[in-house]
PDB file of C-alpha atoms in Angstrom:
ATOM      1  CA  MET O 204      -9.785   5.553  12.247  1.00  0.00           C
ATOM      2  CA  TRP O 205      -6.148   4.529  12.635  1.00  0.00           C
ATOM      3  CA  PHE O 206      -4.504   7.260  10.531  1.00  0.00           C
ATOM      4  CA  GLY O 207      -4.261  10.990  11.186  1.00  0.00           C
ATOM      5  CA  SER O 208      -5.213  13.323  14.018  1.00  0.00           C
ATOM      6  CA  ALA O 209      -8.274  11.313  15.052  1.00  0.00           C
ATOM      7  CA  ALA O 210      -5.968   8.383  15.813  1.00  0.00           C
ATOM      8  CA  THR O 211      -3.749  10.482  18.107  1.00  0.00           C
ATOM      9  CA  SER O 212      -6.271  12.740  19.873  1.00  0.00           C
ATOM     10  CA  ASN O 213      -6.625  12.548  23.635  1.00  0.00           C
ATOM     11  CA  ASP O 214     -10.181  11.201  23.967  1.00  0.00           C
ATOM     12  CA  SER O 215     -10.865   7.836  25.620  1.00  0.00           C
ATOM     13  CA  LYS O 216     -11.415   6.028  22.314  1.00  0.00           C
ATOM     14  CA  SER O 217      -8.058   7.189  20.960  1.00  0.00           C
ATOM     15  CA  ARG O 218      -6.302   6.205  24.190  1.00  0.00           C
ATOM     16  CA  CYS O 219      -7.826   2.752  23.862  1.00  0.00           C
ATOM     17  CA  ARG O 220      -6.572   2.559  20.266  1.00  0.00           C
ATOM     18  CA  GLU O 221      -3.067   3.521  21.373  1.00  0.00           C
ATOM     19  CA  LEU O 222      -3.143   0.860  24.098  1.00  0.00           C
ATOM     20  CA  LEU O 223      -4.131  -1.801  21.566  1.00  0.00           C
ATOM     21  CA  ARG O 224      -1.361  -0.656  19.249  1.00  0.00           C
ATOM     22  CA  THR O 225       1.192  -0.775  22.079  1.00  0.00           C
ATOM     23  CA  ILE O 226       0.138  -4.291  23.135  1.00  0.00           C
ATOM     24  CA  PHE O 227       0.308  -5.552  19.554  1.00  0.00           C
ATOM     25  CA  VAL O 228       3.741  -4.016  18.918  1.00  0.00           C
ATOM     26  CA  LEU O 229       5.101  -5.458  22.186  1.00  0.00           C
ATOM     27  CA  ILE O 230       3.974  -8.961  21.217  1.00  0.00           C
ATOM     28  CA  ALA O 231       5.119  -8.632  17.595  1.00  0.00           C
ATOM     29  CA  SER O 232       8.557  -7.281  18.557  1.00  0.00           C
ATOM     30  CA  ARG O 233       9.651 -10.446  20.394  1.00  0.00           C
ATOM     31  CA  SER O 234      12.921 -11.571  18.876  1.00  0.00           C
ATOM     32  CA  SER O 235      11.983 -15.249  19.203  1.00  0.00           C
ATOM     33  CA  GLU O 236       9.272 -16.982  17.204  1.00  0.00           C
ATOM     34  CA  LEU O 237       5.760 -16.225  18.404  1.00  0.00           C
ATOM     35  CA  ARG O 238       4.357 -18.993  20.562  1.00  0.00           C
ATOM     36  CA  SER O 239       0.964 -20.443  19.696  1.00  0.00           C
ATOM     37  CA  PHE O 240      -0.866 -18.704  22.543  1.00  0.00           C
ATOM     38  CA  GLU O 241       0.631 -15.366  21.446  1.00  0.00           C
ATOM     39  CA  GLY O 242      -0.678 -15.930  17.934  1.00  0.00           C
ATOM     40  CA  ILE O 243      -4.100 -16.726  19.383  1.00  0.00           C
ATOM     41  CA  LEU O 244      -3.923 -13.612  21.565  1.00  0.00           C
ATOM     42  CA  ILE O 245      -3.158 -11.443  18.519  1.00  0.00           C
ATOM     43  CA  GLY O 246      -6.057 -13.021  16.611  1.00  0.00           C
ATOM     44  CA  ARG O 247      -8.473 -12.476  19.507  1.00  0.00           C
ATOM     45  CA  LEU O 248      -7.192  -8.936  20.000  1.00  0.00           C
ATOM     46  CA  LEU O 249      -7.835  -8.064  16.360  1.00  0.00           C
ATOM     47  CA  GLY O 250     -11.184  -9.834  16.257  1.00  0.00           C
ATOM     48  CA  ALA O 251     -12.669  -8.530  19.489  1.00  0.00           C
ATOM     49  CA  CYS O 252     -11.149  -5.059  19.746  1.00  0.00           C
ATOM     50  CA  VAL O 253     -10.415  -3.956  16.206  1.00  0.00           C
ATOM     51  CA  GLY O 254     -13.237  -5.666  14.297  1.00  0.00           C
ATOM     52  CA  ASP O 255     -13.481  -4.890  10.588  1.00  0.00           C
ATOM     53  CA  GLU O 256     -10.773  -2.219  10.946  1.00  0.00           C
ATOM     54  CA  TRP O 257      -8.080  -4.918  11.222  1.00  0.00           C
ATOM     55  CA  ALA O 258      -6.441  -4.103   7.863  1.00  0.00           C
ATOM     56  CA  GLU O 259      -6.316  -0.382   8.689  1.00  0.00           C
ATOM     57  CA  PHE O 260      -4.861  -1.230  12.089  1.00  0.00           C
ATOM     58  CA  LEU O 261      -2.081  -3.409  10.672  1.00  0.00           C
ATOM     59  CA  ALA O 262      -1.219  -0.986   7.851  1.00  0.00           C
ATOM     60  CA  SER O 263      -1.041   1.940  10.279  1.00  0.00           C
ATOM     61  CA  ILE O 264       1.599   0.008  12.255  1.00  0.00           C
ATOM     62  CA  TRP O 265       3.782  -1.194   9.389  1.00  0.00           C
ATOM     63  CA  LEU O 266       3.761   2.352   7.969  1.00  0.00           C
ATOM     64  CA  SER O 267       4.810   3.847  11.315  1.00  0.00           C
ATOM     65  CA  ASP O 268       8.202   4.107  12.980  1.00  0.00           C
ATOM     66  CA  VAL O 269       8.580   0.485  14.090  1.00  0.00           C
ATOM     67  CA  ASP O 270      11.427  -1.962  13.572  1.00  0.00           C
ATOM     68  CA  SER O 271      11.650  -4.356  10.648  1.00  0.00           C
ATOM     69  CA  LEU O 272      10.542  -7.399  12.632  1.00  0.00           C
ATOM     70  CA  VAL O 273       7.272  -5.718  13.630  1.00  0.00           C
ATOM     71  CA  ARG O 274       6.694  -4.566  10.043  1.00  0.00           C
ATOM     72  CA  SER O 275       7.278  -8.053   8.726  1.00  0.00           C
ATOM     73  CA  ARG O 276       4.941  -9.653  11.262  1.00  0.00           C
ATOM     74  CA  CYS O 277       2.200  -7.081  10.606  1.00  0.00           C
ATOM     75  CA  LEU O 278       2.363  -7.892   6.889  1.00  0.00           C
ATOM     76  CA  LEU O 279       2.271 -11.632   7.585  1.00  0.00           C
ATOM     77  CA  ALA O 280      -0.700 -11.102   9.910  1.00  0.00           C
ATOM     78  CA  PHE O 281      -2.507  -9.328   7.064  1.00  0.00           C
ATOM     79  CA  LYS O 282      -1.751 -12.227   4.713  1.00  0.00           C
ATOM     80  CA  ALA O 283      -2.911 -14.807   7.268  1.00  0.00           C
ATOM     81  CA  LEU O 284      -6.146 -12.963   8.021  1.00  0.00           C
ATOM     82  CA  VAL O 285      -6.979 -12.541   4.330  1.00  0.00           C
ATOM     83  CA  GLN O 286      -6.442 -16.272   3.789  1.00  0.00           C
ATOM     84  CA  HIS O 287      -8.395 -17.244   6.923  1.00  0.00           C
ATOM     85  CA  ARG O 288     -11.372 -15.012   6.202  1.00  0.00           C
ATOM     86  CA  THR O 289     -11.496 -16.100   2.584  1.00  0.00           C
ATOM     87  CA  ALA O 290     -11.404 -19.800   3.490  1.00  0.00           C
ATOM     88  CA  SER O 291     -13.993 -19.549   6.266  1.00  0.00           C
ATOM     89  CA  ASN O 292     -16.462 -17.155   4.656  1.00  0.00           C
ATOM     90  CA  GLU O 293     -17.552 -17.212   1.020  1.00  0.00           C
ATOM     91  CA  THR O 294     -18.750 -13.595   1.203  1.00  0.00           C
ATOM     92  CA  ALA O 295     -15.306 -12.483   2.445  1.00  0.00           C
ATOM     93  CA  SER O 296     -13.717 -13.777  -0.756  1.00  0.00           C
ATOM     94  CA  ASN O 297     -15.555 -11.032  -2.655  1.00  0.00           C
ATOM     95  CA  ILE O 298     -14.011  -8.227  -0.599  1.00  0.00           C
ATOM     96  CA  ASP O 299     -11.571  -6.122  -2.603  1.00  0.00           C
ATOM     97  CA  TYR O 300      -8.517  -4.989  -0.611  1.00  0.00           C
ATOM     98  CA  GLN O 301      -7.101  -2.682  -3.258  1.00  0.00           C
ATOM     99  CA  VAL O 302      -7.135   0.261  -0.823  1.00  0.00           C
ATOM    100  CA  VAL O 303      -4.416  -1.558   1.178  1.00  0.00           C
ATOM    101  CA  LEU O 304      -2.291  -2.508  -1.850  1.00  0.00           C
ATOM    102  CA  PRO O 305      -0.221   0.758  -2.077  1.00  0.00           C
ATOM    103  CA  SER O 306       0.730   0.334   1.600  1.00  0.00           C
ATOM    104  CA  ILE O 307       1.955  -3.174   0.792  1.00  0.00           C
ATOM    105  CA  ILE O 308       3.817  -2.031  -2.339  1.00  0.00           C
ATOM    106  CA  ALA O 309       5.545   0.647  -0.238  1.00  0.00           C
ATOM    107  CA  MET O 310       7.092  -2.109   1.892  1.00  0.00           C
ATOM    108  CA  MET O 311       8.601  -3.760  -1.199  1.00  0.00           C
ATOM    109  CA  SER O 312      11.417  -1.187  -1.157  1.00  0.00           C
ATOM    110  CA  ASP O 313      12.334  -1.830   2.464  1.00  0.00           C
ATOM    111  CA  THR O 314      16.009  -2.441   3.134  1.00  0.00           C
ATOM    112  CA  ASP O 315      15.195  -5.526   5.221  1.00  0.00           C
ATOM    113  CA  PRO O 316      14.602  -8.640   3.067  1.00  0.00           C
ATOM    114  CA  ARG O 317      12.178 -10.020   5.675  1.00  0.00           C
ATOM    115  CA  VAL O 318       9.875  -7.044   5.129  1.00  0.00           C
ATOM    116  CA  ARG O 319      10.101  -7.309   1.337  1.00  0.00           C
ATOM    117  CA  SER O 320       9.383 -11.047   1.423  1.00  0.00           C
ATOM    118  CA  SER O 321       6.394 -10.482   3.711  1.00  0.00           C
ATOM    119  CA  ALA O 322       5.044  -7.796   1.366  1.00  0.00           C
ATOM    120  CA  VAL O 323       5.429 -10.187  -1.577  1.00  0.00           C
ATOM    121  CA  ALA O 324       3.545 -12.843   0.431  1.00  0.00           C
ATOM    122  CA  CYS O 325       0.687 -10.347   0.893  1.00  0.00           C
ATOM    123  CA  VAL O 326       0.521  -9.689  -2.854  1.00  0.00           C
ATOM    124  CA  LYS O 327       0.390 -13.440  -3.482  1.00  0.00           C
ATOM    125  CA  SER O 328      -2.486 -13.786  -1.013  1.00  0.00           C
ATOM    126  CA  LEU O 329      -4.349 -11.015  -2.875  1.00  0.00           C
ATOM    127  CA  LYS O 330      -3.553 -12.746  -6.155  1.00  0.00           C
ATOM    128  CA  SER O 331      -5.504 -15.784  -4.925  1.00  0.00           C
ATOM    129  CA  LEU O 332      -8.554 -13.502  -4.593  1.00  0.00           C
ATOM    130  CA  HIS O 333      -8.161 -12.397  -8.221  1.00  0.00           C
ATOM    131  CA  PRO O 334      -8.069 -15.551 -10.343  1.00  0.00           C
ATOM    132  CA  VAL O 335      -7.798 -15.037 -14.096  1.00  0.00           C
ATOM    133  CA  PHE O 336      -8.322 -17.350 -17.049  1.00  0.00           C
ATOM    134  CA  LEU O 337      -7.236 -17.222 -20.665  1.00  0.00           C
ATOM    135  CA  ASP O 338     -10.100 -16.234 -22.969  1.00  0.00           C
ATOM    136  CA  LYS O 339      -9.074 -17.857 -26.241  1.00  0.00           C
ATOM    137  CA  LYS O 340     -11.462 -15.732 -28.299  1.00  0.00           C
ATOM    138  CA  GLN O 341     -10.096 -12.459 -26.922  1.00  0.00           C
ATOM    139  CA  LYS O 342      -6.575 -13.947 -26.665  1.00  0.00           C
ATOM    140  CA  GLN O 343      -6.105 -12.376 -23.252  1.00  0.00           C
ATOM    141  CA  TYR O 344      -6.519 -13.159 -19.575  1.00  0.00           C
ATOM    142  CA  VAL O 345      -9.737 -11.965 -17.954  1.00  0.00           C
ATOM    143  CA  SER O 346     -10.880 -11.970 -14.351  1.00  0.00           C
ATOM    144  CA  LYS O 347     -13.014 -14.753 -12.948  1.00  0.00           C
ATOM    145  CA  LYS O 348     -14.444 -12.454 -10.297  1.00  0.00           C
ATOM    146  CA  LYS O 349     -17.693 -10.508 -10.325  1.00  0.00           C
ATOM    147  CA  PRO O 350     -18.232  -7.518 -12.643  1.00  0.00           C
ATOM    148  CA  ALA O 351     -16.634  -4.254 -11.586  1.00  0.00           C
ATOM    149  CA  SER O 352     -20.045  -2.759 -10.816  1.00  0.00           C
ATOM    150  CA  GLN O 353     -20.351  -5.257  -7.957  1.00  0.00           C
ATOM    151  CA  GLN O 354     -16.910  -4.681  -6.429  1.00  0.00           C
ATOM    152  CA  ASP O 355     -17.013  -4.616  -2.628  1.00  0.00           C
ATOM    153  CA  ILE O 356     -13.978  -2.434  -1.890  1.00  0.00           C
ATOM    154  CA  TYR O 357     -12.794  -2.586   1.708  1.00  0.00           C
ATOM    155  CA  LYS O 358     -13.086   0.765   3.550  1.00  0.00           C
ATOM    156  CA  TYR O 359     -13.111   2.634   0.242  1.00  0.00           C
ATOM    157  CA  ASP O 360     -14.445   5.858   1.769  1.00  0.00           C
ATOM    158  CA  GLU O 361     -12.763   5.868   5.178  1.00  0.00           C
ATOM    159  CA  PHE O 362      -9.381   4.092   5.104  1.00  0.00           C
ATOM    160  CA  TYR O 363      -7.382   7.330   5.578  1.00  0.00           C
ATOM    161  CA  GLY O 364     -10.220   9.243   7.205  1.00  0.00           C
ATOM    162  CA  PRO O 365     -11.669  12.395   5.546  1.00  0.00           C
ATOM    163  CA  THR O 366      -8.989  12.490   2.828  1.00  0.00           C
ATOM    164  CA  SER O 367     -10.189   9.115   1.499  1.00  0.00           C
ATOM    165  CA  CYS O 368     -12.441  11.116  -0.821  1.00  0.00           C
ATOM    166  CA  LYS O 369      -9.308  11.828  -2.919  1.00  0.00           C
ATOM    167  CA  LEU O 370      -8.724   8.159  -3.682  1.00  0.00           C
ATOM    168  CA  GLN O 371      -9.183   6.646  -7.123  1.00  0.00           C
ATOM    169  CA  TYR O 372      -9.876   2.969  -7.630  1.00  0.00           C
ATOM    170  CA  LEU O 373      -8.982   0.281 -10.122  1.00  0.00           C
ATOM    171  CA  PRO O 374     -11.556  -1.526 -12.267  1.00  0.00           C
ATOM    172  CA  LEU O 375     -11.545  -5.206 -11.382  1.00  0.00           C
ATOM    173  CA  GLU O 376      -9.925  -6.303 -14.638  1.00  0.00           C
ATOM    174  CA  THR O 377      -7.056  -3.818 -14.298  1.00  0.00           C
ATOM    175  CA  GLU O 378      -6.571  -4.611 -10.625  1.00  0.00           C
ATOM    176  CA  SER O 379      -6.345  -8.354 -11.302  1.00  0.00           C
ATOM    177  CA  ARG O 380      -3.747  -7.857 -14.045  1.00  0.00           C
ATOM    178  CA  PHE O 381      -1.674  -5.472 -11.927  1.00  0.00           C
ATOM    179  CA  ILE O 382      -1.613  -7.856  -8.946  1.00  0.00           C
ATOM    180  CA  HIS O 383      -0.647 -10.797 -11.170  1.00  0.00           C
ATOM    181  CA  LEU O 384       2.139  -8.759 -12.797  1.00  0.00           C
ATOM    182  CA  LEU O 385       3.497  -7.760  -9.388  1.00  0.00           C
ATOM    183  CA  SER O 386       3.466 -11.366  -8.202  1.00  0.00           C
ATOM    184  CA  MET O 387       5.567 -12.365 -11.234  1.00  0.00           C
ATOM    185  CA  CYS O 388       8.368 -10.167  -9.870  1.00  0.00           C
ATOM    186  CA  ALA O 389       8.334 -11.842  -6.439  1.00  0.00           C
ATOM    187  CA  ASP O 390      11.845 -13.278  -6.515  1.00  0.00           C
ATOM    188  CA  GLU O 391      13.485 -10.087  -7.795  1.00  0.00           C
ATOM    189  CA  ILE O 392      11.684  -7.878  -5.257  1.00  0.00           C
ATOM    190  CA  SER O 393      12.458 -10.195  -2.341  1.00  0.00           C
ATOM    191  CA  GLY O 394      16.143 -10.172  -3.256  1.00  0.00           C
ATOM    192  CA  ASP O 395      16.723  -6.477  -3.989  1.00  0.00           C
ATOM    193  CA  SER O 396      15.236  -3.340  -2.419  1.00  0.00           C
ATOM    194  CA  LEU O 397      15.661  -1.431  -5.713  1.00  0.00           C
ATOM    195  CA  ALA O 398      13.966  -4.063  -7.868  1.00  0.00           C
ATOM    196  CA  VAL O 399      10.412  -2.827  -7.299  1.00  0.00           C
ATOM    197  CA  LYS O 400      11.274   0.541  -8.898  1.00  0.00           C
ATOM    198  CA  ALA O 401      12.519  -1.210 -12.042  1.00  0.00           C
ATOM    199  CA  GLU O 402       9.560  -3.596 -12.100  1.00  0.00           C
ATOM    200  CA  LEU O 403       6.987  -0.795 -11.754  1.00  0.00           C
ATOM    201  CA  GLY O 404       8.749   1.002 -14.595  1.00  0.00           C
ATOM    202  CA  SER O 405       8.494  -2.170 -16.661  1.00  0.00           C
ATOM    203  CA  ILE O 406       4.792  -2.627 -15.884  1.00  0.00           C
ATOM    204  CA  LEU O 407       3.691   1.015 -16.197  1.00  0.00           C
ATOM    205  CA  ASN O 408       5.840   2.384 -19.045  1.00  0.00           C
ATOM    206  CA  LYS O 409       5.017   1.580 -22.637  1.00  0.00           C
ATOM    207  CA  GLY O 410       7.592  -0.626 -24.333  1.00  0.00           C
ATOM    208  CA  VAL O 411       9.959  -0.699 -21.348  1.00  0.00           C
ATOM    209  CA  THR O 412      11.399  -3.933 -20.008  1.00  0.00           C
ATOM    210  CA  SER O 413      13.373  -4.361 -16.827  1.00  0.00           C
ATOM    211  CA  SER O 414      16.815  -5.915 -16.520  1.00  0.00           C
ATOM    212  CA  THR O 415      15.191  -8.992 -15.006  1.00  0.00           C
ATOM    213  CA  ASP O 416      13.072  -9.792 -18.073  1.00  0.00           C
ATOM    214  CA  ASN O 417      14.591 -13.111 -19.064  1.00  0.00           C
ATOM    215  CA  ASN O 418      11.982 -14.309 -21.497  1.00  0.00           C
ATOM    216  CA  GLU O 419       9.243 -12.999 -23.726  1.00  0.00           C
ATOM    217  CA  SER O 420       6.413 -14.280 -21.532  1.00  0.00           C
ATOM    218  CA  ARG O 421       7.700 -12.684 -18.306  1.00  0.00           C
ATOM    219  CA  HIS O 422       5.244  -9.789 -18.453  1.00  0.00           C
ATOM    220  CA  GLY O 423       3.428 -11.804 -21.095  1.00  0.00           C
ATOM    221  CA  SER O 424       1.388 -10.191 -23.832  1.00  0.00           C
ATOM    222  CA  HIS O 425      -1.789 -11.713 -22.380  1.00  0.00           C
ATOM    223  CA  LEU O 426      -1.353 -10.066 -18.972  1.00  0.00           C
ATOM    224  CA  LYS O 427       0.277  -6.765 -19.919  1.00  0.00           C
ATOM    225  CA  LEU O 428      -1.695  -3.622 -19.233  1.00  0.00           C
ATOM    226  CA  ASN O 429      -2.829  -1.579 -22.202  1.00  0.00           C
ATOM    227  CA  SER O 430      -2.282   2.189 -22.350  1.00  0.00           C
ATOM    228  CA  GLN O 431      -5.507   2.985 -20.487  1.00  0.00           C
ATOM    229  CA  GLY O 432      -4.761   0.352 -17.862  1.00  0.00           C
ATOM    230  CA  ARG O 433      -1.282   1.760 -17.215  1.00  0.00           C
ATOM    231  CA  GLU O 434      -2.613   5.293 -16.797  1.00  0.00           C
ATOM    232  CA  THR O 435      -5.365   4.018 -14.491  1.00  0.00           C
ATOM    233  CA  VAL O 436      -2.819   2.320 -12.218  1.00  0.00           C
ATOM    234  CA  VAL O 437      -0.605   5.437 -12.150  1.00  0.00           C
ATOM    235  CA  ALA O 438      -3.618   7.609 -11.258  1.00  0.00           C
ATOM    236  CA  TYR O 439      -4.597   5.118  -8.547  1.00  0.00           C
ATOM    237  CA  LEU O 440      -1.134   5.164  -6.936  1.00  0.00           C
ATOM    238  CA  LEU O 441      -0.841   8.958  -7.175  1.00  0.00           C
ATOM    239  CA  SER O 442      -4.226   9.358  -5.504  1.00  0.00           C
ATOM    240  CA  HIS O 443      -2.858   7.536  -2.446  1.00  0.00           C
ATOM    241  CA  ILE O 444       0.088   9.936  -2.377  1.00  0.00           C
ATOM    242  CA  ALA O 445      -2.334  12.880  -2.470  1.00  0.00           C
ATOM    243  CA  ALA O 446      -4.707  11.395   0.123  1.00  0.00           C
ATOM    244  CA  THR O 447      -1.913  10.773   2.641  1.00  0.00           C
ATOM    245  CA  ASP O 448      -0.356  14.243   2.498  1.00  0.00           C
ATOM    246  CA  ASN O 449       0.652  15.288   6.052  1.00  0.00           C
ATOM    247  CA  LEU O 450      -0.865  12.002   7.198  1.00  0.00           C
ATOM    248  CA  VAL O 451       1.380   9.052   6.258  1.00  0.00           C
ATOM    249  CA  PRO O 452       4.747  10.478   5.120  1.00  0.00           C
ATOM    250  CA  GLU O 453       6.309   6.999   5.001  1.00  0.00           C
ATOM    251  CA  LEU O 454       3.854   5.951   2.293  1.00  0.00           C
ATOM    252  CA  GLN O 455       4.263   9.177   0.322  1.00  0.00           C
ATOM    253  CA  VAL O 456       8.057   9.102   0.254  1.00  0.00           C
ATOM    254  CA  ARG O 457       8.308   5.428  -0.641  1.00  0.00           C
ATOM    255  CA  LEU O 458       5.708   5.510  -3.413  1.00  0.00           C
ATOM    256  CA  LEU O 459       7.203   8.642  -4.975  1.00  0.00           C
ATOM    257  CA  GLY O 460      10.621   7.004  -4.984  1.00  0.00           C
ATOM    258  CA  MET O 461       9.248   3.833  -6.586  1.00  0.00           C
ATOM    259  CA  LEU O 462       7.464   5.759  -9.333  1.00  0.00           C
ATOM    260  CA  GLU O 463      10.591   7.747 -10.199  1.00  0.00           C
ATOM    261  CA  SER O 464      11.139   5.786 -13.427  1.00  0.00           C
ATOM    262  CA  VAL O 465       7.489   5.975 -14.539  1.00  0.00           C
ATOM    263  CA  VAL O 466       6.701   8.510 -17.266  1.00  0.00           C
ATOM    264  CA  SER O 467       3.209  10.021 -17.184  1.00  0.00           C
ATOM    265  CA  ALA O 468       1.574  13.444 -17.532  1.00  0.00           C
ATOM    266  CA  LEU O 469      -0.603  12.473 -14.570  1.00  0.00           C
ATOM    267  CA  PHE O 470       2.179  13.373 -12.142  1.00  0.00           C
ATOM    268  CA  LEU O 471       1.781  17.079 -12.888  1.00  0.00           C
ATOM    269  CA  GLU O 472      -1.998  16.881 -13.113  1.00  0.00           C
ATOM    270  CA  GLN O 473      -2.606  15.030  -9.836  1.00  0.00           C
ATOM    271  CA  LEU O 474       0.236  16.308  -7.679  1.00  0.00           C
ATOM    272  CA  SER O 475       0.009  20.016  -8.616  1.00  0.00           C
ATOM    273  CA  PRO O 476      -2.535  20.787  -5.838  1.00  0.00           C
ATOM    274  CA  LEU O 477      -0.295  19.023  -3.317  1.00  0.00           C
ATOM    275  CA  ILE O 478       2.805  20.936  -4.459  1.00  0.00           C
ATOM    276  CA  SER O 479       0.903  24.261  -4.476  1.00  0.00           C
ATOM    277  CA  GLY O 480      -0.353  23.576  -0.962  1.00  0.00           C
ATOM    278  CA  HIS O 481       3.161  22.985   0.330  1.00  0.00           C
ATOM    279  CA  ALA O 482       4.430  26.094  -1.486  1.00  0.00           C
ATOM    280  CA  LYS O 483       1.779  28.209   0.253  1.00  0.00           C
ATOM    281  CA  GLN O 484       2.756  26.723   3.615  1.00  0.00           C
ATOM    282  CA  LEU O 485       6.373  27.724   2.968  1.00  0.00           C
ATOM    283  CA  GLU O 486       5.258  31.286   2.159  1.00  0.00           C
ATOM    284  CA  LEU O 487       3.628  31.486   5.601  1.00  0.00           C
ATOM    285  CA  VAL O 488       6.839  30.471   7.416  1.00  0.00           C
ATOM    286  CA  PRO O 489       8.438  33.590   8.983  1.00  0.00           C
ATOM    287  CA  SER O 490      11.697  34.421   7.255  1.00  0.00           C
ATOM    288  CA  LEU O 491      14.908  34.620   9.278  1.00  0.00           C
ATOM    289  CA  PRO O 492      16.073  38.137  10.176  1.00  0.00           C
ATOM    290  CA  GLN O 493      18.486  39.510   7.590  1.00  0.00           C
ATOM    291  CA  ARG O 494      22.090  39.925   8.638  1.00  0.00           C
ATOM    292  CA  ASN O 495      23.086  43.544   9.193  1.00  0.00           C
ATOM    293  CA  ASP O 496      26.570  44.029   7.744  1.00  0.00           C
ATOM    294  CA  THR O 497      26.760  47.553   9.225  1.00  0.00           C
ATOM    295  CA  GLU O 498      26.362  46.159  12.733  1.00  0.00           C
ATOM    296  CA  ASP O 499      29.129  43.605  12.056  1.00  0.00           C
ATOM    297  CA  THR O 500      31.437  46.412  10.909  1.00  0.00           C
ATOM    298  CA  LEU O 501      30.726  48.474  14.022  1.00  0.00           C
ATOM    299  CA  ILE O 502      31.451  45.473  16.246  1.00  0.00           C
TER     300      ILE O 502
END
C-alpha cells in the first residue's frame, strides 16, 4: 500500500518502499530529458519492484509534495504504461482504471501547464480503453466494452488501503461517457488551470454550458450524461474525497475546489460524516487559557 500510515511505518517493507520512491523521484527530477537507459531503468524498477501496484505508486508520488516536473513525468509514465500494457496484453485492455481517474482529474487544476497537459494525456489514454459507437436505434453513443457486470476494476478494494471500502464506482456506460466528455475539453484544460472547474460544472450540472462551448455538439446530445449519470459521477468523486480523509489532503482539496460550481444534494449526504468527524476532533482540542483581565490590571 502506497497511501497512508502503512506506507510510512518503520518496518523493512515500508523502508524499501520509501527507497524505491526516492530513487524514482531522483531520476524523474532531472531537469534534462530522460536518457533512454533511464527510461528503461524506471520501467524495470516499476516492473520488478512495484509489480501490479505501479499505478498506486505513481499516483502516490504525483499527489505528494514533489515539484511540477516530477508530477508531469509520473503522469506521463502512467499514460505510457497503460498504452504499453494494453498493446502487449489483450487481457490488460479489459482492466478498468477508474479508481485512478480522480487523482488524474486533480492534476488538471495544477498551475503548471506541463502537469495539466500530462493529466489530459492520461485521460486520452484511458479514452482509448473506452471506445464508444453511435447506436442509431437508441440515437446515443454506447460503450463497445464488456457489460458492467464483467468490469475488472484495478485495485478497487485496496487502492487507498482500508478506507477503499468507502469508494463508489461508475457503471461502464457512465464511465465511458464521462471520460469522453473530459477529453473533449483537453485544449481548454491544458491552457487554463481554472478551466476544469468550469468544464466539470458544464458536464455535471443540468442545462449548464461553459464559456468554452462554441458549438451545439461540443458536449453533444449523444454523449451528455442524463440526470442519473450526473449524480452517479458526483457520488463517485465525493466518495474519493471521503476515502482520502486524513490520507491524501492534496486530492481532497483539489477535488473540492473543482466541484465548487456543481450543484447536488449529494454533497451534504456524503460529506456530512466527514464534516462531523472533523467537528468532533476540534472539540477534543484543548482550548487556550482565557485571558485574565484582573491580572492585567494588577500588573
